[in-house]
Coordinates of C-alpha atoms in Angstrom, one line a residue:
M1 CA 110.5 107.9 106.1
C2 CA 111.2 104.3 105.3
G3 CA 109.6 100.9 106.0
I4 CA 111.3 98.2 108.0
V5 CA 110.2 94.5 108.4
G6 CA 112.0 91.8 110.3
F7 CA 110.9 88.1 110.8
V8 CA 112.2 85.3 112.8
G9 CA 110.5 81.9 112.8
K10 CA 110.8 78.4 111.4
D11 CA 110.8 78.9 107.6
H12 CA 110.0 81.1 104.6
A13 CA 111.1 84.4 106.0
K14 CA 111.5 85.8 102.4
E15 CA 107.8 85.5 101.7
K16 CA 106.7 87.2 104.9
I17 CA 109.2 90.0 104.7
I18 CA 108.2 90.8 101.1
D19 CA 104.5 90.8 102.0
G20 CA 105.2 93.1 104.9
L21 CA 107.2 95.5 102.7
K22 CA 104.4 95.7 100.2
R23 CA 102.1 96.8 103.0
L24 CA 104.6 99.5 104.0
E25 CA 105.4 100.7 100.5
Y26 CA 103.3 103.9 101.2
R27 CA 106.2 104.8 103.5
G28 CA 108.8 104.8 100.8
Y29 CA 109.1 103.5 97.3
D30 CA 112.4 104.4 95.6
S31 CA 114.2 101.1 96.4
A32 CA 113.8 97.9 98.4
G33 CA 115.9 95.1 99.7
I34 CA 116.1 92.0 101.9
A35 CA 118.9 90.3 103.9
L36 CA 118.8 86.7 105.0
P37 CA 121.4 84.5 106.9
I38 CA 122.1 81.5 104.7
N39 CA 124.7 78.8 105.3
G40 CA 126.7 80.9 107.8
K41 CA 126.8 84.2 105.9
I42 CA 124.4 87.0 105.2
E43 CA 123.0 87.2 101.6
I44 CA 121.6 90.6 100.5
R45 CA 119.4 91.3 97.5
K46 CA 118.3 94.9 96.8
H47 CA 117.1 96.9 93.8
V48 CA 116.2 100.5 92.9
G49 CA 112.5 101.2 92.2
E50 CA 109.4 99.5 93.4
I51 CA 109.2 96.2 95.3
R52 CA 108.3 94.3 92.2
N53 CA 111.8 95.1 90.9
L54 CA 113.2 93.3 94.0
E55 CA 110.9 90.4 93.5
K56 CA 112.4 89.7 90.1
I57 CA 115.8 89.0 91.6
I58 CA 114.9 86.9 94.6
G59 CA 113.0 84.1 92.9
D60 CA 115.7 81.5 93.6
P61 CA 114.2 79.0 96.1
D62 CA 117.6 78.6 97.7
F63 CA 117.5 82.3 98.6
D64 CA 115.4 81.8 101.8
S65 CA 115.8 81.4 105.5
S66 CA 113.9 81.2 108.8
M67 CA 114.9 84.8 109.6
G68 CA 115.7 88.0 107.9
I69 CA 115.2 91.8 107.6
G70 CA 113.8 93.9 104.7
H71 CA 113.4 97.6 103.8
T72 CA 111.5 99.9 101.5
R73 CA 113.3 103.3 101.2
W74 CA 112.4 106.9 101.0
A75 CA 115.8 108.5 100.3
T76 CA 117.3 111.1 102.5
H77 CA 121.1 110.6 102.1
G78 CA 122.2 109.4 98.7
V79 CA 120.2 109.2 95.5
P80 CA 117.9 106.1 94.9
S81 CA 120.2 103.4 93.5
D82 CA 121.0 99.7 94.0
V83 CA 124.1 100.6 96.1
N84 CA 122.2 103.1 98.3
A85 CA 119.3 100.7 98.9
H86 CA 119.0 98.9 102.2
P87 CA 120.0 96.5 103.8
H88 CA 123.6 97.7 104.4
A89 CA 126.3 95.4 105.6
N90 CA 129.8 95.6 107.2
E91 CA 132.8 94.8 105.0
D92 CA 132.8 91.0 105.5
N93 CA 129.0 90.7 105.4
T94 CA 128.7 89.3 108.9
I95 CA 126.4 92.1 110.0
A96 CA 123.4 93.6 108.2
I97 CA 121.1 96.4 109.1
V98 CA 118.0 98.3 107.9
H99 CA 117.4 101.8 109.1
N100 CA 114.6 104.4 109.2
G101 CA 115.7 107.9 110.2
I102 CA 118.7 110.1 110.1
I103 CA 122.2 109.7 111.7
E104 CA 123.1 113.3 112.3
N105 CA 126.7 112.7 113.1
Y106 CA 127.2 110.1 110.3
Q107 CA 130.0 112.1 108.6
E108 CA 132.0 112.3 111.8
L109 CA 131.5 108.5 112.4
K110 CA 132.3 107.8 108.8
E111 CA 135.6 109.7 109.0
W112 CA 136.5 107.9 112.3
L113 CA 135.7 104.4 110.8
A114 CA 137.7 105.1 107.7
A115 CA 140.7 106.6 109.6
E116 CA 140.8 104.4 112.7
K117 CA 139.3 101.1 111.5
H118 CA 140.2 101.3 107.8
V119 CA 136.6 100.8 106.7
T120 CA 135.8 101.2 103.1
F121 CA 132.3 102.6 102.3
K122 CA 130.2 101.5 99.3
S123 CA 127.2 103.8 99.5
D124 CA 126.5 107.5 100.0
T125 CA 124.0 106.9 102.8
D126 CA 124.2 107.8 106.5
S127 CA 122.9 104.3 107.3
E128 CA 125.9 102.3 106.2
V129 CA 127.9 103.7 109.2
I130 CA 125.5 101.8 111.5
A131 CA 126.4 98.4 110.0
H132 CA 130.2 99.2 110.2
L133 CA 129.9 100.5 113.8
I134 CA 128.1 97.3 114.9
G135 CA 130.7 95.2 113.0
V136 CA 133.5 97.0 114.8
F137 CA 132.0 96.4 118.2
Y138 CA 130.8 92.8 117.5
E139 CA 132.4 90.2 119.7
G140 CA 129.8 87.4 119.5
D141 CA 126.9 89.3 121.2
L142 CA 124.7 91.3 118.8
L143 CA 122.8 93.0 121.5
Q144 CA 126.0 94.3 123.1
A145 CA 127.4 95.5 119.8
V146 CA 124.2 97.3 118.9
N147 CA 124.2 99.1 122.3
K148 CA 127.8 100.2 121.8
A149 CA 127.0 101.5 118.3
V150 CA 123.9 103.4 119.4
A151 CA 126.0 105.1 122.1
Q152 CA 128.0 106.7 119.3
M153 CA 125.0 107.8 117.2
R154 CA 123.1 111.0 117.3
G155 CA 119.8 111.5 115.5
A156 CA 116.4 109.9 115.0
Y157 CA 116.3 106.2 114.0
A158 CA 114.8 102.8 114.1
V159 CA 117.4 100.1 113.3
C160 CA 117.1 96.3 112.9
A161 CA 120.3 94.3 112.9
I162 CA 121.2 90.7 112.3
A163 CA 124.5 88.8 112.6
A164 CA 125.6 85.8 110.5
A165 CA 126.9 84.1 113.7
E166 CA 123.5 84.5 115.4
P167 CA 121.0 83.3 112.8
D168 CA 118.2 83.0 115.2
K169 CA 118.1 86.6 116.5
I170 CA 117.1 90.1 115.5
V171 CA 118.1 93.1 117.6
A172 CA 116.2 96.4 117.0
V173 CA 116.4 99.8 118.6
R174 CA 114.2 102.9 118.5
K175 CA 114.8 106.6 119.0
D176 CA 112.2 109.0 117.6
A177 CA 111.1 106.7 114.8
P178 CA 108.2 104.2 114.9
L179 CA 108.7 100.5 115.7
V180 CA 106.3 97.7 116.7
A181 CA 106.9 94.0 117.5
G182 CA 104.4 91.5 116.3
I183 CA 103.7 88.5 118.6
G184 CA 103.2 85.1 116.9
K185 CA 103.3 81.5 117.9
G186 CA 106.7 80.0 117.0
F187 CA 107.6 83.2 115.1
N188 CA 107.8 87.0 115.8
F189 CA 108.0 90.2 113.7
I190 CA 109.5 93.6 114.0
A191 CA 108.3 96.5 111.8
S192 CA 107.9 100.2 111.3
D193 CA 104.2 100.1 111.3
I194 CA 101.4 97.7 112.1
P195 CA 100.2 97.1 108.5
A196 CA 103.2 95.0 107.8
L197 CA 102.1 92.4 110.4
L198 CA 98.3 92.2 110.1
K199 CA 98.3 89.2 107.7
Y200 CA 100.0 87.2 110.4
V201 CA 99.4 88.7 113.8
R202 CA 96.9 90.8 115.7
E203 CA 98.8 91.3 119.0
V204 CA 101.8 93.6 119.1
Y205 CA 104.1 95.4 121.5
L206 CA 104.4 99.2 120.8
I207 CA 108.1 99.9 121.3
E208 CA 108.8 103.2 123.1
N209 CA 111.6 105.7 122.7
N210 CA 115.1 104.6 123.6
E211 CA 114.1 101.0 123.9
T212 CA 116.0 98.0 122.4
V213 CA 114.2 94.8 121.4
V214 CA 115.6 91.2 121.0
L215 CA 113.5 88.8 119.0
T216 CA 113.8 85.1 118.6
K217 CA 111.1 82.8 117.2
D218 CA 109.9 82.1 120.8
D219 CA 110.6 85.4 122.7
I220 CA 110.4 89.1 122.5
T221 CA 112.5 90.9 125.1
I222 CA 112.4 94.7 125.5
Y223 CA 115.0 96.7 127.3
N224 CA 114.9 100.3 128.4
G225 CA 117.7 102.9 127.9
E226 CA 119.4 101.6 131.1
G227 CA 119.5 98.0 129.9
K228 CA 116.7 96.8 132.2
K229 CA 114.0 94.5 131.0
V230 CA 110.6 96.1 130.4
K231 CA 107.2 94.5 130.8
R232 CA 104.9 95.8 128.1
D233 CA 101.1 95.4 127.8
V234 CA 100.0 93.7 124.6
F235 CA 98.1 95.9 122.1
H236 CA 95.4 94.1 120.2
V237 CA 94.8 95.4 116.7
T238 CA 91.2 95.6 115.5
W239 CA 91.8 97.6 112.3
D240 CA 91.8 96.0 108.8
A241 CA 95.0 96.3 106.7
D242 CA 93.8 99.3 104.7
A243 CA 92.9 101.3 107.8
A244 CA 96.2 100.4 109.3
E245 CA 98.2 101.8 106.4
K246 CA 96.3 105.0 107.1
E247 CA 97.0 104.6 110.8
G248 CA 93.2 104.6 111.6
Y249 CA 92.5 107.7 109.4
E250 CA 89.8 107.2 106.8
H251 CA 91.9 108.8 104.0
F252 CA 95.6 109.5 103.4
M253 CA 94.8 113.2 103.0
L254 CA 93.4 113.4 106.6
K255 CA 96.4 111.4 107.9
E256 CA 98.8 113.8 106.1
I257 CA 97.0 116.8 107.5
H258 CA 97.6 115.4 110.9
E259 CA 101.3 114.7 110.1
Q260 CA 102.0 118.4 109.6
P261 CA 103.3 119.1 113.1
K262 CA 105.9 116.4 112.7
G263 CA 106.8 117.5 109.1
I264 CA 107.2 121.1 110.2
Y265 CA 109.3 120.1 113.2
E266 CA 111.6 117.9 111.1
T267 CA 112.0 120.4 108.3
L268 CA 112.9 123.1 110.8
T269 CA 114.9 121.6 113.6
R270 CA 117.2 119.5 111.4
R271 CA 118.4 122.7 109.8
L272 CA 119.2 124.6 113.0
N273 CA 122.6 124.5 114.7
D274 CA 123.0 124.6 118.4
D275 CA 123.8 128.3 118.2
G276 CA 120.6 129.1 116.3
S277 CA 122.3 129.5 113.0
I278 CA 120.8 127.9 109.9
N279 CA 122.4 124.9 108.1
L280 CA 121.2 124.6 104.6
D281 CA 122.3 121.0 104.2
G282 CA 125.7 121.7 102.7
I283 CA 124.5 124.5 100.4
S284 CA 127.3 127.0 100.2
M285 CA 125.9 130.4 99.6
T286 CA 128.3 133.1 100.8
K287 CA 127.7 136.7 101.6
E288 CA 129.3 137.6 98.3
D289 CA 127.1 135.1 96.4
I290 CA 123.9 136.6 98.0
E291 CA 125.0 140.2 97.4
G292 CA 125.7 139.2 93.8
F293 CA 122.1 138.3 93.1
N294 CA 120.1 141.2 91.7
K295 CA 116.9 139.2 91.3
V296 CA 115.3 136.0 92.6
Y297 CA 112.8 134.0 90.6
I298 CA 110.6 131.4 92.3
V299 CA 109.0 129.1 89.8
A300 CA 106.6 126.3 90.5
C301 CA 103.1 124.8 89.7
G302 CA 99.9 124.5 91.7
T303 CA 100.4 124.2 95.5
A304 CA 104.1 124.7 95.2
Y305 CA 103.4 128.0 93.3
H306 CA 101.3 129.2 96.3
A307 CA 104.2 128.4 98.6
G308 CA 106.3 130.6 96.3
L309 CA 103.9 133.5 96.8
V310 CA 104.6 133.4 100.5
G311 CA 108.3 132.9 99.8
K312 CA 108.4 136.1 97.7
M313 CA 107.3 138.3 100.6
V314 CA 109.5 136.5 103.0
I315 CA 112.7 136.7 101.0
E316 CA 112.0 140.3 99.9
K317 CA 111.5 141.4 103.5
M318 CA 114.5 139.5 104.9
A319 CA 117.1 139.6 102.1
K320 CA 116.0 142.9 100.5
I321 CA 116.2 141.4 97.0
P322 CA 113.4 141.7 94.4
V323 CA 111.6 138.4 93.9
E324 CA 109.3 137.4 91.0
V325 CA 107.0 134.3 91.3
D326 CA 106.0 132.7 88.1
V327 CA 104.0 129.7 87.0
A328 CA 106.4 127.2 85.5
S329 CA 104.3 126.5 82.5
E330 CA 104.5 130.2 81.5
F331 CA 108.0 131.0 82.5
R332 CA 110.1 129.8 79.6
Y333 CA 107.7 131.0 76.9
R334 CA 108.2 134.7 77.8
D335 CA 112.0 135.0 77.4
P336 CA 112.5 136.0 81.1
F337 CA 115.3 138.3 82.1
V338 CA 117.6 135.8 83.7
D339 CA 121.4 135.8 83.9
E340 CA 124.3 134.8 86.1
K341 CA 123.1 137.3 88.7
T342 CA 119.8 135.5 89.1
L343 CA 118.9 133.0 91.8
F344 CA 116.3 130.6 90.5
I345 CA 114.3 128.7 93.1
A346 CA 112.3 125.8 91.8
I347 CA 109.7 124.3 94.2
S348 CA 108.3 120.9 93.5
Q349 CA 107.0 118.2 95.8
S350 CA 107.9 115.3 93.5
G351 CA 110.8 116.8 91.8
E352 CA 109.5 115.4 88.5
T353 CA 107.0 118.2 87.5
L354 CA 107.8 118.6 83.8
D355 CA 106.9 122.3 83.5
T356 CA 109.1 123.1 86.5
L357 CA 111.9 121.0 85.1
A358 CA 111.7 122.8 81.7
A359 CA 111.8 126.2 83.4
L360 CA 114.8 125.2 85.5
R361 CA 116.7 124.1 82.4
E362 CA 115.9 127.4 80.6
A363 CA 117.1 129.4 83.7
K364 CA 120.2 127.2 83.8
R365 CA 120.9 127.8 80.1
K366 CA 120.8 131.5 80.8
G367 CA 123.4 131.2 83.6
A368 CA 121.2 131.4 86.8
R369 CA 122.1 129.6 89.9
I370 CA 119.6 126.9 90.6
L371 CA 118.3 126.2 94.1
S372 CA 115.5 123.6 94.3
V373 CA 113.1 122.9 97.2
V374 CA 111.9 119.3 96.7
N375 CA 110.6 116.4 98.8
V376 CA 112.1 113.5 96.8
V377 CA 115.8 112.8 97.0
G378 CA 117.4 112.0 93.6
S379 CA 114.5 113.4 91.6
S380 CA 115.1 115.0 88.3
V381 CA 114.7 118.6 89.6
A382 CA 117.1 117.7 92.5
R383 CA 119.7 116.2 90.2
E384 CA 119.7 119.1 87.8
S385 CA 120.0 121.8 90.4
D386 CA 123.2 123.5 91.7
D387 CA 121.8 123.3 95.3
V388 CA 119.0 121.3 96.8
F389 CA 117.0 122.0 100.0
Y390 CA 114.9 119.0 100.9
T391 CA 111.6 119.2 102.8
W392 CA 111.1 116.6 105.4
A393 CA 107.4 115.8 104.7
G394 CA 107.9 112.2 104.0
P395 CA 106.0 110.4 101.3
E396 CA 102.7 112.2 100.4
I397 CA 100.2 109.8 99.0
A398 CA 97.0 111.9 98.6
V399 CA 97.0 113.8 95.3
A400 CA 95.9 117.0 97.2
S401 CA 99.1 118.3 98.8
T402 CA 99.0 119.3 102.5
K403 CA 102.1 118.5 104.5
A404 CA 104.3 119.2 101.4
Y405 CA 102.9 122.8 101.3
T406 CA 103.5 123.6 104.9
T407 CA 107.0 122.2 104.8
Q408 CA 107.7 124.2 101.7
L409 CA 106.7 127.3 103.6
I410 CA 109.2 126.4 106.3
C411 CA 111.9 126.1 103.7
M412 CA 111.0 129.5 102.4
Y413 CA 111.4 131.0 105.9
L414 CA 114.7 129.3 106.4
I415 CA 116.1 130.4 103.0
G416 CA 114.9 134.0 103.8
L417 CA 116.4 134.0 107.2
Y418 CA 119.7 132.5 106.0
M419 CA 120.0 135.1 103.2
G420 CA 119.0 138.0 105.4
S421 CA 121.3 137.1 108.3
T422 CA 124.2 136.3 106.0
K423 CA 123.8 139.5 104.0
G424 CA 123.2 141.5 107.2
T425 CA 119.8 142.9 106.2
I426 CA 118.0 141.7 109.3
E427 CA 118.7 142.5 112.9
K428 CA 119.6 139.7 115.3
D429 CA 116.6 140.5 117.5
Y430 CA 114.2 140.1 114.5
Y431 CA 116.0 136.9 113.4
D432 CA 115.6 135.4 116.8
K433 CA 112.0 136.4 117.0
I434 CA 111.1 134.7 113.7
L435 CA 113.0 131.6 114.7
D436 CA 111.2 131.4 118.0
E437 CA 107.8 131.8 116.2
L438 CA 108.8 129.0 113.8
K439 CA 109.8 126.7 116.6
A440 CA 106.4 127.3 118.2
L441 CA 104.5 126.2 115.1
P442 CA 104.3 122.4 115.6
D443 CA 102.5 122.9 118.9
K444 CA 100.2 125.6 117.5
V445 CA 99.3 123.3 114.5
E446 CA 98.5 120.6 117.0
K447 CA 96.2 123.0 118.8
L448 CA 94.5 123.9 115.5
L449 CA 93.9 120.2 114.7
E450 CA 91.9 120.0 117.9
K451 CA 89.3 122.1 116.1
E452 CA 88.7 119.5 113.5
N453 CA 85.2 118.6 114.6
S454 CA 84.0 122.2 114.6
I455 CA 85.4 122.7 111.1
A456 CA 83.8 119.5 110.0
A457 CA 80.5 120.8 111.3
L458 CA 80.9 123.9 109.1
A459 CA 81.6 121.7 106.1
K460 CA 78.4 119.8 106.8
R461 CA 76.6 123.1 106.8
Y462 CA 78.0 124.4 103.6
Y463 CA 78.9 121.4 101.4
R464 CA 76.1 122.0 99.0
R465 CA 77.4 125.4 97.8
E466 CA 78.6 125.3 94.2
Q467 CA 80.5 128.5 94.3
V468 CA 83.0 129.6 97.0
F469 CA 85.3 132.6 97.2
F470 CA 88.5 133.0 99.2
I471 CA 89.9 136.5 99.9
G472 CA 92.8 137.9 101.8
R473 CA 95.4 140.7 101.9
G474 CA 99.2 140.5 102.0
L475 CA 100.4 137.0 103.0
D476 CA 96.8 136.0 103.4
S477 CA 96.2 136.4 99.6
G478 CA 98.7 133.6 98.9
V479 CA 97.0 131.4 101.4
S480 CA 93.6 132.1 99.8
Y481 CA 94.8 130.7 96.6
E482 CA 95.9 127.5 98.3
G483 CA 92.6 127.2 100.2
S484 CA 90.7 127.6 97.0
L485 CA 92.8 125.0 95.2
K486 CA 92.3 122.5 98.0
L487 CA 88.5 122.9 97.8
K488 CA 88.2 122.7 94.1
E489 CA 90.5 119.8 93.5
I490 CA 88.9 117.3 95.9
S491 CA 85.2 118.5 96.1
Y492 CA 84.9 119.8 92.5
I493 CA 83.3 123.0 93.7
N494 CA 84.0 126.1 91.6
S495 CA 86.1 128.0 94.1
F496 CA 87.9 131.3 93.3
A497 CA 90.6 133.3 95.2
I498 CA 91.3 136.9 94.9
A499 CA 93.2 139.6 96.7
A500 CA 90.6 141.3 98.9
G501 CA 91.5 144.8 97.6
E502 CA 90.5 143.7 94.1
L503 CA 86.9 142.9 95.1
K504 CA 85.6 146.3 93.9
H505 CA 87.3 145.9 90.6
G506 CA 84.8 143.3 89.3
T507 CA 84.5 140.3 91.6
I508 CA 82.0 141.9 94.0
A509 CA 79.5 141.7 91.2
L510 CA 79.3 138.0 91.9
M511 CA 78.4 138.5 95.6
E512 CA 74.8 137.6 96.2
E513 CA 72.5 135.9 98.7
E514 CA 74.1 132.8 100.2
T515 CA 77.4 133.1 98.3
L516 CA 80.0 131.6 100.6
V517 CA 83.2 133.6 101.2
F518 CA 86.3 132.7 103.3
A519 CA 87.8 135.9 104.5
L520 CA 91.4 135.5 105.8
A521 CA 92.3 138.3 108.3
T522 CA 95.5 137.1 110.0
Q523 CA 97.7 140.1 109.1
D524 CA 97.5 142.6 112.0
F525 CA 98.4 145.7 110.0
L526 CA 95.7 144.8 107.4
Y527 CA 93.1 143.6 109.8
E528 CA 90.8 146.7 109.8
K529 CA 90.9 146.8 106.0
M530 CA 89.8 143.1 105.9
V531 CA 86.9 143.8 108.3
S532 CA 85.8 146.6 105.9
N533 CA 86.0 144.1 103.0
V534 CA 83.8 141.7 104.9
E535 CA 81.3 144.4 105.6
E536 CA 81.1 145.1 101.8
I537 CA 80.5 141.5 101.1
K538 CA 77.8 141.1 103.8
A539 CA 76.0 144.1 102.4
R540 CA 75.4 141.9 99.3
G541 CA 73.9 139.1 101.4
A542 CA 76.9 136.7 101.2
R543 CA 77.8 134.3 104.0
V544 CA 81.2 134.8 105.4
I545 CA 83.5 132.5 107.3
G546 CA 86.4 134.5 108.8
V547 CA 89.8 133.2 109.7
A548 CA 91.6 135.4 112.3
K549 CA 94.0 135.2 115.2
E550 CA 92.9 134.6 118.7
G551 CA 92.1 137.8 120.4
K552 CA 91.1 139.6 117.2
T553 CA 87.4 139.3 117.8
E554 CA 86.1 142.4 116.0
I555 CA 85.5 140.3 112.9
E556 CA 82.7 138.5 114.8
S557 CA 80.5 141.6 114.3
V558 CA 80.5 141.1 110.6
A559 CA 81.3 137.5 109.8
D560 CA 78.8 134.6 110.2
E561 CA 81.4 132.2 111.5
V562 CA 84.9 132.7 112.7
I563 CA 87.8 130.2 112.9
Y564 CA 90.5 131.4 115.2
I565 CA 94.1 130.4 114.8
P566 CA 96.7 130.6 117.7
Y567 CA 98.2 134.0 117.9
C568 CA 101.5 134.5 116.1
I569 CA 103.3 137.3 114.3
D570 CA 102.1 138.1 110.8
E571 CA 105.1 136.6 109.0
V572 CA 104.4 133.0 110.0
S573 CA 100.6 133.1 110.0
P574 CA 100.3 131.3 106.5
V575 CA 101.4 128.0 108.1
L576 CA 98.5 128.2 110.6
A577 CA 95.9 129.9 108.4
V578 CA 96.0 127.1 105.8
I579 CA 95.2 124.3 108.3
P580 CA 91.5 125.0 108.7
L581 CA 91.1 125.5 105.0
Q582 CA 92.6 122.0 104.4
I583 CA 90.3 120.5 107.0
F584 CA 87.3 122.3 105.5
A585 CA 88.1 121.1 102.0
Y586 CA 88.5 117.5 103.2
Y587 CA 85.2 117.3 105.0
V588 CA 83.3 119.1 102.2
A589 CA 84.6 116.5 99.8
K590 CA 83.7 113.7 102.2
E591 CA 80.1 115.0 102.5
R592 CA 79.9 115.1 98.8
G593 CA 81.0 111.5 98.4
C594 CA 84.1 112.4 96.4
N595 CA 87.2 110.3 95.9
I596 CA 89.4 112.3 98.3
D597 CA 92.8 110.7 97.9
K598 CA 92.5 110.3 94.1
P599 CA 90.3 113.1 92.7
K600 CA 89.1 112.7 89.1
N601 CA 91.4 113.9 86.3
L602 CA 94.3 114.6 88.6
A603 CA 97.7 112.9 89.2
K604 CA 100.1 113.3 92.1
S605 CA 103.0 114.2 89.8
V606 CA 102.4 116.0 86.5
T607 CA 105.1 114.7 84.2
V608 CA 103.6 115.9 81.0
E609 CA 103.4 119.5 79.7

């Protein structure tokens, strides 16, 4: 997920583009750049790191124009670097583009451009092919060249292009990536999101899928996929800039909870081939490789560790290989049994978690093969791994992780399915069944999000509790740990998670009048046992909120409240079961007046031991 800004007007494009990029930096922050047509050619400045790094190299007053495009990047292809930063240009710098999205057939296009058009590439990105394609097709009409280039491209993208020979025009196109046009007087904007524009305009056009936009300082013309002009109603923005960055949500955490259907869809579908086979993004893991592993270690911290708990059960069931899950901060201090027959899976949202990185290095020293699951391209964990499997959550701003967790779960399922199908330890019917269930998850999560108000009402009822328990069996036990962590880290309530079967071994002594317990009962083959556990808790006077699948109504006879998730098979229920726990934690913290996005004493990336 990247941020795009384009401006065309009378003067000082640089200032307006940089201001817009700063307001989009929440969309990506590993590099930034700007392209301006100056004296008949396109001048590009770009720099790795935050936008302030870019500002240091564009201070020259001669580097300015009446038009330009800018970009703040969240890397997907190619590590964060000056060369991989946007904008990208064709070989003679007569065309420049900025791009948000993925060109799925970029390798094919790259090979064609190199072989047939003798193009030399500078970067490792998929985006550079767009600039070269437009350059190859350009014959004095930028709109026509963009249309011809788009006809060759597959994927999801928003692209803005400029040409040195047409220094008064921006052409932009959208397919499955956000784009808005800001309407000014004597100037106009194009951007990924409304926040980039609010300092200057309040009226925008919301660009729809497969539409192309041509901007000059006086006009905005929108064309549909058939090349016909489109008349679009003006959308008047009433939000302030801060609310716009959050797209109308009060906090980034709530926004990110609602972004989970998209993150799950992206993480899953980009890894599926047309025949239903799984593409692990270039990871070469043969049948011989998988059969050579005698153990898998999953090592992580916090929320990522909880994803690993689910991953353990998934990989063991599908690949029939023993899996250990360890907290990264403990792993390297116990001289673990790791060798060249070990697959070491590191899970980290940021890819910079120091404990995880240290554990990875220890496993590597002992000869293990390293596979990392991370959300940040070019991060330390990614760079030091043999194989990298990226989640597609996009930047996660709130300290409390939500969409990163659910996309990590999807990665665990894909790894388990890939290993099991390659090794031949799962039947084709079972493989197809799991895949169908995974494909249904985005819509089911959307359905769950519709229950937000009722879950918020529960939070309002119980937010004064100072002690909350989460219990579950099987896969539900791992989700219980994550639900407990979400609550404690943003509301500061003392929450505690335990495998439900362990209640009688000590914890049930803490159950008393008005103790609040979340009982997760989404595993069909353990459902009756969970109902019995709830009965034991209720006998001590505790209050119970059950989480169960639709149709499993027996729990209503023992629980005080029940939240139902859409029916699914047991294996994929963790993705759904965690959603109401995230929402509950959010609204409890809100009722308690806590700093939800930045809870006290916590940081997004733990880079110290």
